[in-house]
XYZ file of C-alpha atoms in Angstrom:
659
model
C -0.096 0.077 -0.040
C 1.444 3.230 -1.018
C 1.726 5.960 1.539
C -1.282 7.898 0.449
C -3.515 4.672 1.073
C -1.775 4.460 4.469
C -3.109 7.704 4.969
C -6.493 7.345 3.994
C -7.277 4.315 6.307
C -7.830 6.947 9.471
C -10.280 8.724 7.198
C -12.224 5.636 5.780
C -12.558 4.636 9.455
C -14.040 7.730 10.532
C -16.496 7.726 7.689
C -17.623 4.208 8.489
C -18.295 4.889 11.902
C -20.213 7.701 10.985
C -22.185 5.398 8.719
C -22.889 3.044 11.469
C -24.019 5.756 14.018
C -26.410 6.557 11.421
C -27.363 2.727 11.336
C -27.968 2.709 15.036
C -30.389 5.658 14.512
C -32.459 3.730 11.753
C -32.425 0.393 14.063
C -32.388 1.770 17.518
C -33.878 -1.623 18.811
C -30.815 -3.587 17.446
C -31.278 -7.104 16.015
C -30.520 -8.787 12.684
C -33.809 -7.422 10.791
C -34.188 -5.428 9.026
C -31.593 -5.279 6.497
C -29.780 -1.861 5.645
C -30.344 -0.741 1.993
C -28.879 2.002 -0.019
C -32.322 3.878 0.310
C -31.879 3.684 3.963
C -28.750 6.114 3.906
C -30.381 8.222 1.169
C -27.266 7.344 -1.091
C -24.611 8.656 1.646
C -22.866 5.632 1.424
C -20.832 6.326 -1.865
C -20.916 9.601 -1.142
C -19.289 9.651 2.361
C -16.463 7.049 1.372
C -15.435 9.695 -1.931
C -15.460 12.433 0.465
C -13.347 10.713 3.238
C -10.620 9.988 0.116
C -10.135 14.107 0.332
C -9.079 14.170 -3.399
C -6.326 11.643 -2.935
C -5.275 9.928 -6.093
C -5.385 6.118 -5.111
C -5.534 3.361 -7.750
C -8.444 0.464 -7.499
C -5.832 -1.918 -5.681
C -4.879 0.595 -2.956
C -8.387 1.967 -2.434
C -9.477 -1.745 -1.894
C -6.615 -2.256 0.303
C -7.433 0.893 2.508
C -11.088 0.151 2.781
C -10.581 -3.329 3.690
C -8.130 -2.406 6.473
C -10.869 0.317 7.866
C -13.262 -2.426 7.975
C -11.323 -4.954 9.610
C -10.227 -2.429 12.292
C -13.801 -1.591 13.200
C -14.616 -5.490 12.818
C -11.926 -6.417 15.313
C -12.816 -3.643 17.716
C -16.406 -4.501 17.634
C -15.614 -8.167 17.874
C -13.384 -7.783 21.140
C -15.506 -5.543 22.847
C -19.052 -7.052 22.678
C -20.332 -10.498 22.912
C -22.739 -11.923 20.321
C -25.495 -12.355 22.870
C -25.606 -8.726 23.615
C -27.896 -5.848 22.007
C -24.925 -3.890 20.808
C -23.662 -6.783 18.737
C -25.970 -5.299 16.117
C -23.483 -3.052 15.120
C -21.475 -5.704 13.617
C -24.180 -6.928 11.433
C -24.952 -3.242 10.482
C -21.094 -3.201 9.330
C -21.783 -6.479 7.573
C -24.710 -4.685 5.526
C -22.454 -1.791 4.780
C -19.531 -3.732 3.509
C -22.399 -5.669 1.196
C -23.363 -2.104 0.032
C -19.893 -1.232 -0.761
C -19.027 -4.452 -2.302
C -22.065 -4.278 -4.713
C -21.115 -0.328 -5.959
C -18.476 -1.716 -6.008
C -15.853 0.248 -3.732
C -14.296 -2.770 -2.051
C -13.375 -6.429 -2.740
C -16.678 -8.346 -3.615
C -15.440 -11.021 -1.058
C -14.698 -8.781 1.645
C -17.984 -9.514 3.489
C -17.401 -13.447 3.253
C -13.933 -12.894 4.536
C -15.117 -11.406 7.623
C -17.926 -13.821 8.265
C -15.566 -16.398 7.640
C -13.610 -14.922 10.731
C -16.554 -14.192 12.564
C -17.622 -18.177 12.429
C -13.900 -19.104 13.390
C -14.164 -16.947 16.552
C -17.569 -17.950 17.936
C -18.950 -21.322 19.659
C -21.536 -23.600 18.221
C -24.156 -21.736 19.326
C -22.939 -18.327 18.060
C -22.452 -19.769 14.816
C -26.142 -20.517 14.624
C -26.737 -16.862 15.256
C -24.301 -15.845 12.573
C -26.231 -18.295 10.170
C -29.484 -16.401 11.172
C -28.122 -13.210 9.700
C -26.634 -15.448 6.441
C -30.342 -16.948 5.828
C -31.955 -13.583 5.856
C -29.292 -11.886 3.414
C -28.673 -14.942 1.277
C -30.264 -13.472 -1.882
C -28.879 -10.210 -1.505
C -25.045 -11.557 -0.633
C -25.093 -13.808 -3.497
C -26.906 -11.489 -6.330
C -23.806 -9.560 -7.484
C -20.226 -10.754 -8.017
C -20.869 -14.656 -7.157
C -17.720 -16.022 -8.847
C -15.519 -14.031 -6.405
C -17.689 -15.139 -3.760
C -18.180 -18.556 -4.177
C -14.867 -20.229 -3.030
C -15.163 -18.424 -0.074
C -18.583 -19.466 1.001
C -17.487 -23.046 0.143
C -14.200 -22.773 2.391
C -16.122 -21.490 5.433
C -19.145 -23.788 5.347
C -16.851 -26.743 4.840
C -14.720 -25.353 7.972
C -17.915 -25.120 9.806
C -19.087 -28.617 8.847
C -15.716 -30.043 10.142
C -16.357 -28.615 13.745
C -20.044 -29.794 13.641
C -21.139 -33.403 15.155
C -23.278 -35.326 12.775
C -25.102 -36.776 15.601
C -25.686 -33.886 17.756
C -25.745 -30.748 15.573
C -27.731 -32.711 12.603
C -30.078 -29.577 12.237
C -27.506 -27.094 12.081
C -25.908 -29.076 9.828
C -28.870 -29.383 7.470
C -29.066 -25.622 7.621
C -25.360 -25.457 6.225
C -26.102 -27.684 3.583
C -29.151 -25.899 2.289
C -27.733 -22.638 2.616
C -24.980 -23.881 -0.005
C -27.613 -25.506 -2.344
C -29.664 -22.536 -2.425
C -26.343 -20.308 -3.024
C -25.077 -22.292 -5.605
C -26.444 -22.551 -9.014
C -28.131 -25.866 -9.593
C -25.348 -27.047 -12.558
C -22.372 -26.282 -10.557
C -19.454 -28.421 -10.579
C -18.190 -27.468 -7.107
C -20.546 -30.508 -5.724
C -20.003 -32.924 -8.588
C -18.303 -36.235 -8.746
C -17.141 -36.181 -11.945
C -14.763 -39.379 -11.810
C -17.272 -41.265 -10.143
C -14.934 -42.017 -7.030
C -16.492 -43.869 -4.095
C -15.943 -43.206 -0.219
C -14.058 -46.021 0.503
C -12.425 -44.680 3.597
C -15.844 -45.153 5.591
C -15.211 -48.692 6.839
C -17.751 -50.738 8.911
C -15.873 -52.413 11.574
C -17.503 -55.328 13.171
C -16.749 -58.402 15.221
C -15.205 -61.149 13.140
C -15.135 -63.924 15.409
C -18.554 -65.005 17.724
C -18.800 -65.428 21.286
C -18.607 -69.172 21.332
C -15.692 -69.156 19.226
C -13.723 -66.690 21.449
C -14.884 -68.844 24.365
C -13.633 -71.769 22.710
C -9.972 -70.076 22.058
C -9.764 -69.159 25.506
C -10.186 -72.770 26.614
C -7.842 -73.949 24.385
C -5.179 -71.471 25.354
C -5.509 -72.386 29.199
C -5.320 -76.018 28.242
C -1.978 -75.333 26.263
C -0.944 -73.870 29.007
C -1.384 -76.509 31.725
C -0.473 -79.460 29.267
C 2.882 -79.017 28.375
C 5.078 -81.666 27.069
C 8.758 -81.753 26.188
C 7.836 -83.204 22.557
C 6.617 -80.802 19.950
C 4.942 -83.705 18.554
C 3.063 -84.718 21.707
C 2.313 -80.840 22.146
C 0.809 -80.783 18.587
C -1.481 -84.052 19.245
C -2.506 -82.592 22.520
C -3.765 -79.456 20.753
C -5.642 -80.996 18.357
C -7.135 -83.483 21.011
C -8.231 -80.400 23.035
C -9.672 -78.660 19.616
C -11.615 -81.790 19.120
C -12.820 -82.249 22.799
C -13.825 -78.567 23.102
C -15.564 -78.699 19.769
C -17.942 -81.865 20.657
C -19.887 -80.307 23.499
C -20.710 -77.504 21.099
C -22.452 -79.978 18.576
C -24.299 -81.632 21.297
C -25.530 -78.508 22.514
C -27.209 -77.294 19.209
C -30.724 -78.099 19.034
C -31.620 -80.549 16.412
C -33.160 -79.599 13.157
C -35.626 -81.706 11.325
C -34.722 -84.650 8.993
C -35.242 -82.893 5.844
C -32.543 -79.994 6.956
C -30.028 -82.288 8.586
C -29.892 -85.608 6.860
C -27.662 -85.995 3.808
C -28.281 -89.117 2.025
C -26.214 -90.121 -1.165
C -28.517 -91.030 -4.218
C -27.239 -92.684 -7.107
C -29.038 -91.189 -10.628
C -30.915 -93.766 -12.312
C -32.625 -93.647 -16.069
C -36.374 -92.184 -16.162
C -35.932 -90.472 -12.741
C -36.162 -86.519 -12.795
C -33.730 -84.462 -10.840
C -35.291 -82.981 -7.870
C -35.245 -79.195 -7.193
C -32.895 -77.950 -4.259
C -34.942 -77.285 -1.471
C -34.462 -73.558 0.051
C -31.922 -72.948 2.441
C -33.307 -72.702 6.236
C -34.090 -69.392 7.969
C -30.552 -68.238 9.261
C -30.308 -67.733 13.228
C -28.987 -64.233 14.301
C -25.781 -65.603 15.052
C -24.745 -66.993 11.721
C -26.347 -64.055 9.834
C -24.515 -61.231 11.959
C -20.914 -61.526 9.996
C -22.844 -62.063 6.612
C -24.726 -58.803 7.396
C -22.458 -56.612 8.133
C -19.815 -57.604 5.208
C -22.252 -56.069 2.953
C -21.217 -52.788 4.028
C -18.237 -53.624 2.140
C -19.895 -53.883 -1.137
C -21.969 -51.084 -0.617
C -19.145 -48.623 0.088
C -17.278 -50.022 -3.003
C -19.752 -51.440 -5.742
C -17.105 -52.050 -8.007
C -16.116 -55.240 -6.305
C -19.091 -56.876 -7.619
C -17.524 -57.317 -11.152
C -15.491 -59.774 -9.469
C -17.424 -63.016 -9.605
C -16.965 -64.684 -6.210
C -17.789 -61.400 -4.470
C -20.950 -61.244 -6.462
C -22.021 -64.557 -5.404
C -21.642 -63.996 -1.852
C -23.324 -60.554 -2.297
C -26.274 -62.330 -3.790
C -26.646 -64.767 -1.008
C -26.219 -62.270 1.815
C -28.820 -60.026 0.612
C -31.342 -62.760 0.206
C -30.495 -63.929 3.497
C -31.031 -60.478 5.014
C -34.380 -60.195 3.012
C -35.581 -63.668 4.591
C -34.562 -62.746 7.864
C -36.328 -59.139 7.849
C -39.302 -60.834 6.417
C -39.612 -63.423 9.148
C -38.896 -60.440 11.651
C -41.939 -58.675 10.193
C -44.063 -61.697 10.315
C -43.099 -62.246 13.886
C -43.821 -58.900 15.198
C -47.041 -58.822 13.535
C -48.091 -61.992 14.922
C -47.225 -60.462 18.139
C -49.284 -57.109 17.789
C -52.075 -59.292 16.814
C -52.135 -61.618 19.775
C -51.646 -59.453 22.943
C -52.115 -60.742 26.329
C -55.110 -59.963 28.153
C -53.425 -57.980 30.907
C -51.649 -55.898 28.659
C -54.975 -54.392 27.636
C -55.440 -53.129 31.270
C -52.434 -50.941 32.234
C -53.350 -47.438 33.304
C -53.447 -44.451 31.112
C -50.923 -42.413 32.748
C -48.492 -45.445 32.338
C -49.482 -45.621 28.641
C -48.814 -41.925 28.231
C -45.271 -41.892 30.080
C -44.685 -44.646 27.873
C -45.314 -42.905 24.748
C -43.427 -39.781 25.797
C -40.108 -42.060 26.564
C -40.619 -43.613 22.943
C -40.831 -40.368 21.271
C -37.736 -39.142 23.215
C -35.957 -42.228 21.982
C -36.948 -41.755 18.349
C -35.912 -38.217 18.634
C -32.465 -39.226 19.733
C -32.005 -42.270 17.622
C -29.952 -40.787 15.017
C -26.254 -42.150 14.665
C -23.986 -41.315 12.300
C -22.199 -44.505 12.312
C -23.511 -48.299 12.781
C -23.758 -49.725 15.863
C -22.044 -53.152 15.136
C -21.974 -54.908 18.565
C -23.270 -58.468 18.408
C -25.434 -57.880 21.522
C -27.385 -55.207 19.773
C -27.960 -56.817 16.809
C -31.277 -58.233 17.637
C -32.490 -55.248 18.671
C -31.152 -53.400 15.375
C -33.017 -56.127 13.292
C -36.053 -55.859 15.390
C -36.402 -51.990 14.245
C -37.996 -50.892 11.436
C -36.363 -47.633 10.555
C -33.052 -49.991 10.662
C -34.561 -52.344 8.255
C -36.050 -50.103 5.921
C -32.438 -48.158 5.801
C -30.414 -51.245 4.942
C -33.030 -52.225 2.299
C -32.850 -48.733 0.796
C -28.774 -49.477 0.422
C -29.679 -52.624 -1.345
C -32.255 -51.215 -3.387
C -29.423 -48.433 -4.770
C -27.227 -51.062 -5.320
C -29.359 -53.117 -7.459
C -30.305 -50.214 -9.387
C -26.515 -49.701 -10.192
C -26.180 -53.402 -11.128
C -29.236 -52.937 -13.605
C -27.536 -49.818 -15.106
C -24.564 -52.482 -16.414
C -27.194 -54.156 -18.551
C -26.500 -53.985 -22.254
C -29.750 -52.339 -22.642
C -28.956 -49.562 -19.914
C -25.270 -49.149 -21.527
C -26.562 -48.491 -24.883
C -28.389 -45.262 -23.832
C -25.067 -43.862 -22.435
C -22.592 -45.118 -25.164
C -22.054 -41.983 -26.907
C -21.378 -39.647 -23.764
C -18.338 -37.736 -23.466
C -17.723 -38.647 -19.635
C -16.247 -42.224 -19.864
C -15.200 -41.995 -16.280
C -18.655 -42.827 -14.611
C -19.303 -45.592 -17.139
C -18.121 -49.002 -16.827
C -16.717 -52.040 -19.200
C -18.513 -54.728 -17.289
C -22.034 -56.074 -18.666
C -24.345 -57.839 -16.923
C -24.982 -61.529 -17.979
C -28.716 -62.267 -18.309
C -28.791 -64.791 -15.427
C -27.644 -61.905 -13.113
C -30.208 -59.411 -14.459
C -32.940 -61.786 -13.897
C -31.706 -62.190 -10.316
C -31.459 -58.336 -9.677
C -35.050 -57.761 -11.456
C -36.364 -60.214 -8.985
C -34.733 -58.679 -5.794
C -35.757 -55.404 -6.582
C -39.286 -56.453 -6.652
C -39.165 -57.880 -3.483
C -37.509 -55.229 -1.774
C -39.769 -52.751 -3.407
C -42.917 -55.451 -1.889
C -41.189 -55.371 1.256
C -40.811 -51.352 1.856
C -44.488 -51.181 1.038
C -45.495 -53.112 4.063
C -46.601 -51.614 7.558
C -47.612 -48.207 8.444
C -47.255 -45.779 5.914
C -45.291 -48.414 3.691
C -46.585 -47.285 0.389
C -46.017 -43.632 1.239
C -42.570 -44.370 2.125
C -41.785 -46.475 -0.832
C -43.254 -43.772 -3.104
C -40.754 -40.947 -1.586
C -37.725 -43.654 -2.170
C -38.410 -44.273 -5.735
C -38.922 -40.745 -6.582
C -35.462 -39.559 -5.227
C -33.964 -42.782 -7.288
C -35.805 -42.175 -10.418
C -34.395 -38.610 -10.230
C -30.948 -39.965 -9.347
C -30.885 -41.850 -12.765
C -31.648 -38.076 -14.553
C -28.572 -36.804 -12.435
C -26.269 -39.869 -13.718
C -27.306 -39.329 -17.043
C -26.634 -35.359 -16.848
C -23.206 -36.212 -15.266
C -22.315 -38.825 -18.026
C -23.128 -36.166 -20.737
C -20.363 -33.630 -19.087
C -22.673 -31.705 -16.731
C -23.779 -29.334 -19.407
C -25.272 -25.994 -18.634
C -28.745 -26.473 -17.079
C -29.648 -22.575 -17.175
C -30.910 -21.791 -20.707
C -30.233 -18.543 -22.528
C -32.821 -15.663 -22.391
C -35.369 -15.975 -25.294
C -34.795 -12.935 -27.706
C -37.121 -9.954 -27.608
C -38.218 -10.744 -31.165
C -39.108 -14.097 -30.541
C -40.953 -13.173 -27.322
C -43.131 -10.609 -28.812
C -44.000 -13.041 -32.060
C -45.031 -15.675 -29.880
C -47.203 -12.996 -27.605
C -48.843 -12.224 -30.575
C -49.494 -15.740 -31.720
C -51.098 -16.442 -28.250
C -53.273 -13.272 -28.108
C -54.398 -14.484 -31.403
C -55.081 -18.017 -30.410
C -56.669 -16.908 -27.462
C -59.171 -14.101 -28.910
C -62.713 -14.962 -29.236
C -63.591 -15.599 -32.771
C -66.260 -13.814 -34.820
C -69.550 -15.822 -36.056
C -69.467 -16.662 -39.489
C -71.910 -15.325 -41.890
C -72.781 -18.821 -43.054
C -71.785 -21.648 -41.169
C -69.724 -24.300 -42.388
C -72.003 -27.237 -44.056
C -75.265 -24.658 -44.219
C -77.200 -23.662 -47.536
C -76.833 -20.298 -48.972
C -80.413 -18.922 -48.549
C -79.659 -16.015 -50.412
C -82.144 -16.896 -53.094
C -85.043 -16.176 -50.660
C -84.197 -12.695 -50.922
C -83.668 -12.580 -54.942
C -86.651 -10.509 -56.705
C -86.150 -11.981 -59.764
C -86.758 -10.606 -63.555
C -89.821 -8.357 -64.327
C -92.828 -10.476 -64.344
C -91.288 -13.201 -62.231
C -92.140 -13.715 -58.369
C -90.468 -13.010 -55.282
C -88.365 -15.945 -53.588
C -90.696 -16.372 -51.050
C -93.731 -16.111 -53.455
C -92.362 -18.828 -55.409
C -92.492 -21.253 -52.340
C -96.260 -20.147 -51.720
C -97.121 -21.448 -55.334
C -99.966 -24.305 -54.663
C -97.926 -26.656 -57.015
C -95.343 -26.836 -54.416
C -97.513 -28.464 -51.910
C -100.660 -29.938 -54.109
C -100.737 -33.245 -54.974
C -100.555 -33.679 -58.584
C -103.089 -35.390 -60.886
C -102.614 -39.008 -62.670
C -102.667 -37.322 -65.725
C -99.942 -35.126 -65.399
C -97.295 -38.043 -65.306
C -98.685 -39.309 -68.651
C -96.628 -36.882 -71.020
C -93.638 -37.272 -69.100
C -93.618 -41.134 -69.388
C -94.253 -40.745 -73.088
C -91.490 -38.542 -73.512
C -88.932 -41.025 -71.367
C -90.120 -43.868 -73.723
C -89.173 -41.688 -76.653
C -86.030 -40.771 -75.457
C -85.405 -44.358 -74.669
C -85.947 -45.456 -78.531
C -83.714 -42.542 -79.439
C -80.680 -43.209 -76.817
C -77.669 -44.649 -78.527
C -75.297 -45.493 -75.395
C -76.192 -47.673 -72.484
C -75.418 -45.247 -69.852
C -78.329 -43.025 -71.520
C -80.824 -45.997 -71.520
C -79.995 -46.780 -67.905
C -80.734 -43.243 -66.825
C -83.639 -42.704 -68.765
C -84.867 -45.985 -67.471
C -84.159 -44.702 -63.875
C -86.361 -41.847 -64.370
C -89.213 -43.563 -66.086
C -89.390 -46.089 -63.133
C -89.457 -43.158 -60.918
C -92.661 -41.327 -62.663
C -94.584 -44.726 -63.067
C -93.845 -45.170 -59.166
C -95.436 -42.190 -58.266
C -98.287 -42.351 -60.769
C -99.160 -45.698 -59.237
C -99.203 -44.104 -55.328
C -101.590 -41.281 -56.563
C -103.481 -43.620 -58.316
C -104.088 -46.118 -55.436
C -106.208 -43.598 -53.437
C -109.278 -43.183 -56.009
C -108.446 -45.802 -59.071
C -107.432 -49.023 -57.042
C -110.025 -50.715 -59.079
C -108.469 -50.535 -61.910
C -105.091 -52.058 -61.125
C -106.661 -55.413 -62.281
C -106.504 -53.922 -65.886
C -102.752 -53.405 -65.739
C -100.669 -55.843 -67.423
C -96.639 -56.379 -67.286
C -95.282 -54.560 -70.089
C -97.994 -52.731 -71.532
C -97.719 -49.388 -69.535
C -100.050 -47.715 -67.508
C -102.615 -46.854 -70.080
C -105.636 -48.193 -68.422
C -105.175 -45.748 -65.264
C -104.774 -42.616 -67.980
C -107.861 -43.587 -69.753
C -110.468 -45.137 -67.454
C -114.193 -46.244 -68.618
C -116.974 -43.728 -68.068
C -118.208 -45.938 -65.031
C -114.694 -45.678 -63.500
C -114.742 -41.962 -63.696
C -118.118 -41.866 -62.178
C -117.219 -43.919 -59.339
C -113.910 -41.653 -59.178
C -116.306 -38.681 -58.840
C -118.466 -40.375 -56.492
C -115.557 -41.211 -54.325
C -114.137 -37.671 -54.396
C -117.730 -36.382 -53.503
C -117.596 -38.927 -50.471
C -114.304 -37.498 -49.411
C -115.724 -33.692 -49.382
C -118.651 -34.919 -47.506
C -116.519 -36.328 -44.887
C -114.566 -33.482 -44.618
C -117.241 -31.286 -43.992
C -118.814 -33.448 -41.529
C -115.508 -33.114 -39.536
C -115.386 -29.680 -39.503
C -119.366 -29.186 -38.606
C -118.260 -31.863 -35.764
C -115.193 -29.732 -34.562
C -117.476 -26.383 -34.605
C -120.070 -27.795 -32.434
C -117.752 -29.013 -30.095
C -116.006 -25.833 -29.793
C -119.419 -23.794 -29.468
C -120.436 -25.844 -26.696
C -117.057 -25.384 -24.794
C -117.417 -21.697 -25.167
C -121.181 -21.557 -24.340
C -120.221 -23.536 -21.113
C -117.605 -21.348 -20.335
C -119.730 -18.324 -20.632
C -122.556 -19.571 -18.426
C -120.268 -20.713 -15.999
C -118.687 -17.206 -15.354
C -122.152 -15.404 -14.148
C -122.748 -18.272 -11.900
C -119.334 -17.621 -10.350
C -119.920 -14.041 -9.914
C -123.082 -14.647 -8.046
C -121.431 -16.800 -5.521
C -118.870 -14.618 -4.990
């Protein structure tokens, strides 16, 4: 720093203290909230700092160094003189707000505010760090809005240092707050938390007891016997040792409860012709003592799945997972049986005792989280009887089975063209192992859906695993940017117009689709012709034609038939003639039905057009009778209407008299 820069530190310190005094007036009650903004100072922050320079010409580096020194002087004074629990500690929150405003202008280093926060976290206890994170949570959007690239490494370093100080067992909630702060601060596609090379956490080793209590007891007895029985000959010592081993093993075999003959008896059977080989019987349910080393050895594969590429390791893993699932199923069935068959005395316990038991269970559940497994043999029975423990282990198995199924030829084909080859493997799963993995996944899924809220629990797990497959695919593609570039203004305006045009109400068409044009009704026509509506009122449109009206058209069709030259013309004329003849027969059936006997096939309809005089008289008589019938019907209608009207008129005066 130059001499001018050193001289300006005091003036900048004085200016910052004036801004702190002004902030105390704005926040007389202290505390973290509300945040100080540039409008709170009426734009005086930049003016005060520039005025403090007093016209001294400083380059950017010297100015940043001088202002940083002034901020640190005030920061250390406040940190040494006040406690985070005091009300006066709000001056430090105000100082961080002022530094944040200066970094946004920018008049100081963008990462200065997080440098001060990092030192503040180092100087506080865990309880004090919680208060500091209250401040960070309330200012997160503002602190990370500008110059994030200069701040991200400082944020990452400060949070990781704090996580190393915290206990995953006792400070679980606070660890979650730190992780959430980092997740919300960093972009979604940031590579800082991506395991690009696909490395596994092999340092997390699960330590468990390799030998059982019985074997340890046998070894102690053997050591004691060897100390007592000492012979000068080496061969005799070896024989005595082997004798002690045999002698110690016999009582153990005798004390084992005998199993049924189907499981223990081994017989030799010679294959003969015509006999089918018997299917292998399922392995009996393992006891807790024999399951213990098999169960905990699965954690080695869970922490390093690439060990499954070795054939013997894969076979032992299959056997261990099968036995674990069968044991868990038996424990589940046993617990369900116990819950349905309680003793009668259990239902008559006092209410207070029940409540006390419930409260103790809730406290145990609240403090049941442990960062590592408790692998003691004495606790193994209690652990596998816990539903949360069983679900946790099976979820691990479900994750590993999904990893195995990602090595199938079909799944590997989807990722063969991805650039990040470090997360891809050359191992391809055989067909037999594919069948086993699919079956095992279905069995684990069916088990997780059992019990209280089992379906909801499995749905959450399945959703997380489905989304994790998308993240794996994104990582294999080289982590492309998730953030899309902004849309051009021309494209936005064009799409906006299209949306408005689509959603706008449409006008009614003058002539709906499929309808006839009725403009001919408004046509006045030529001079001497009737109006469109007048044409529709002509009697010829609604009166029934006479039989004689069809005589001339039928004769014209017969003449055209003789003059036609092509078969198509003859066919069209025949259809028209048949239509006219059919209408003639329908009209004649009403008053000339007696002439139908004179019609002969092939001779036309001449008898209907030229009936004899007697037939004409009958036709006139029929028409007269029809007219008379119509007249009688009209007369009856008039009489009926007249009686109704007369009865109505007579009734009204009588009604008036009564009232």
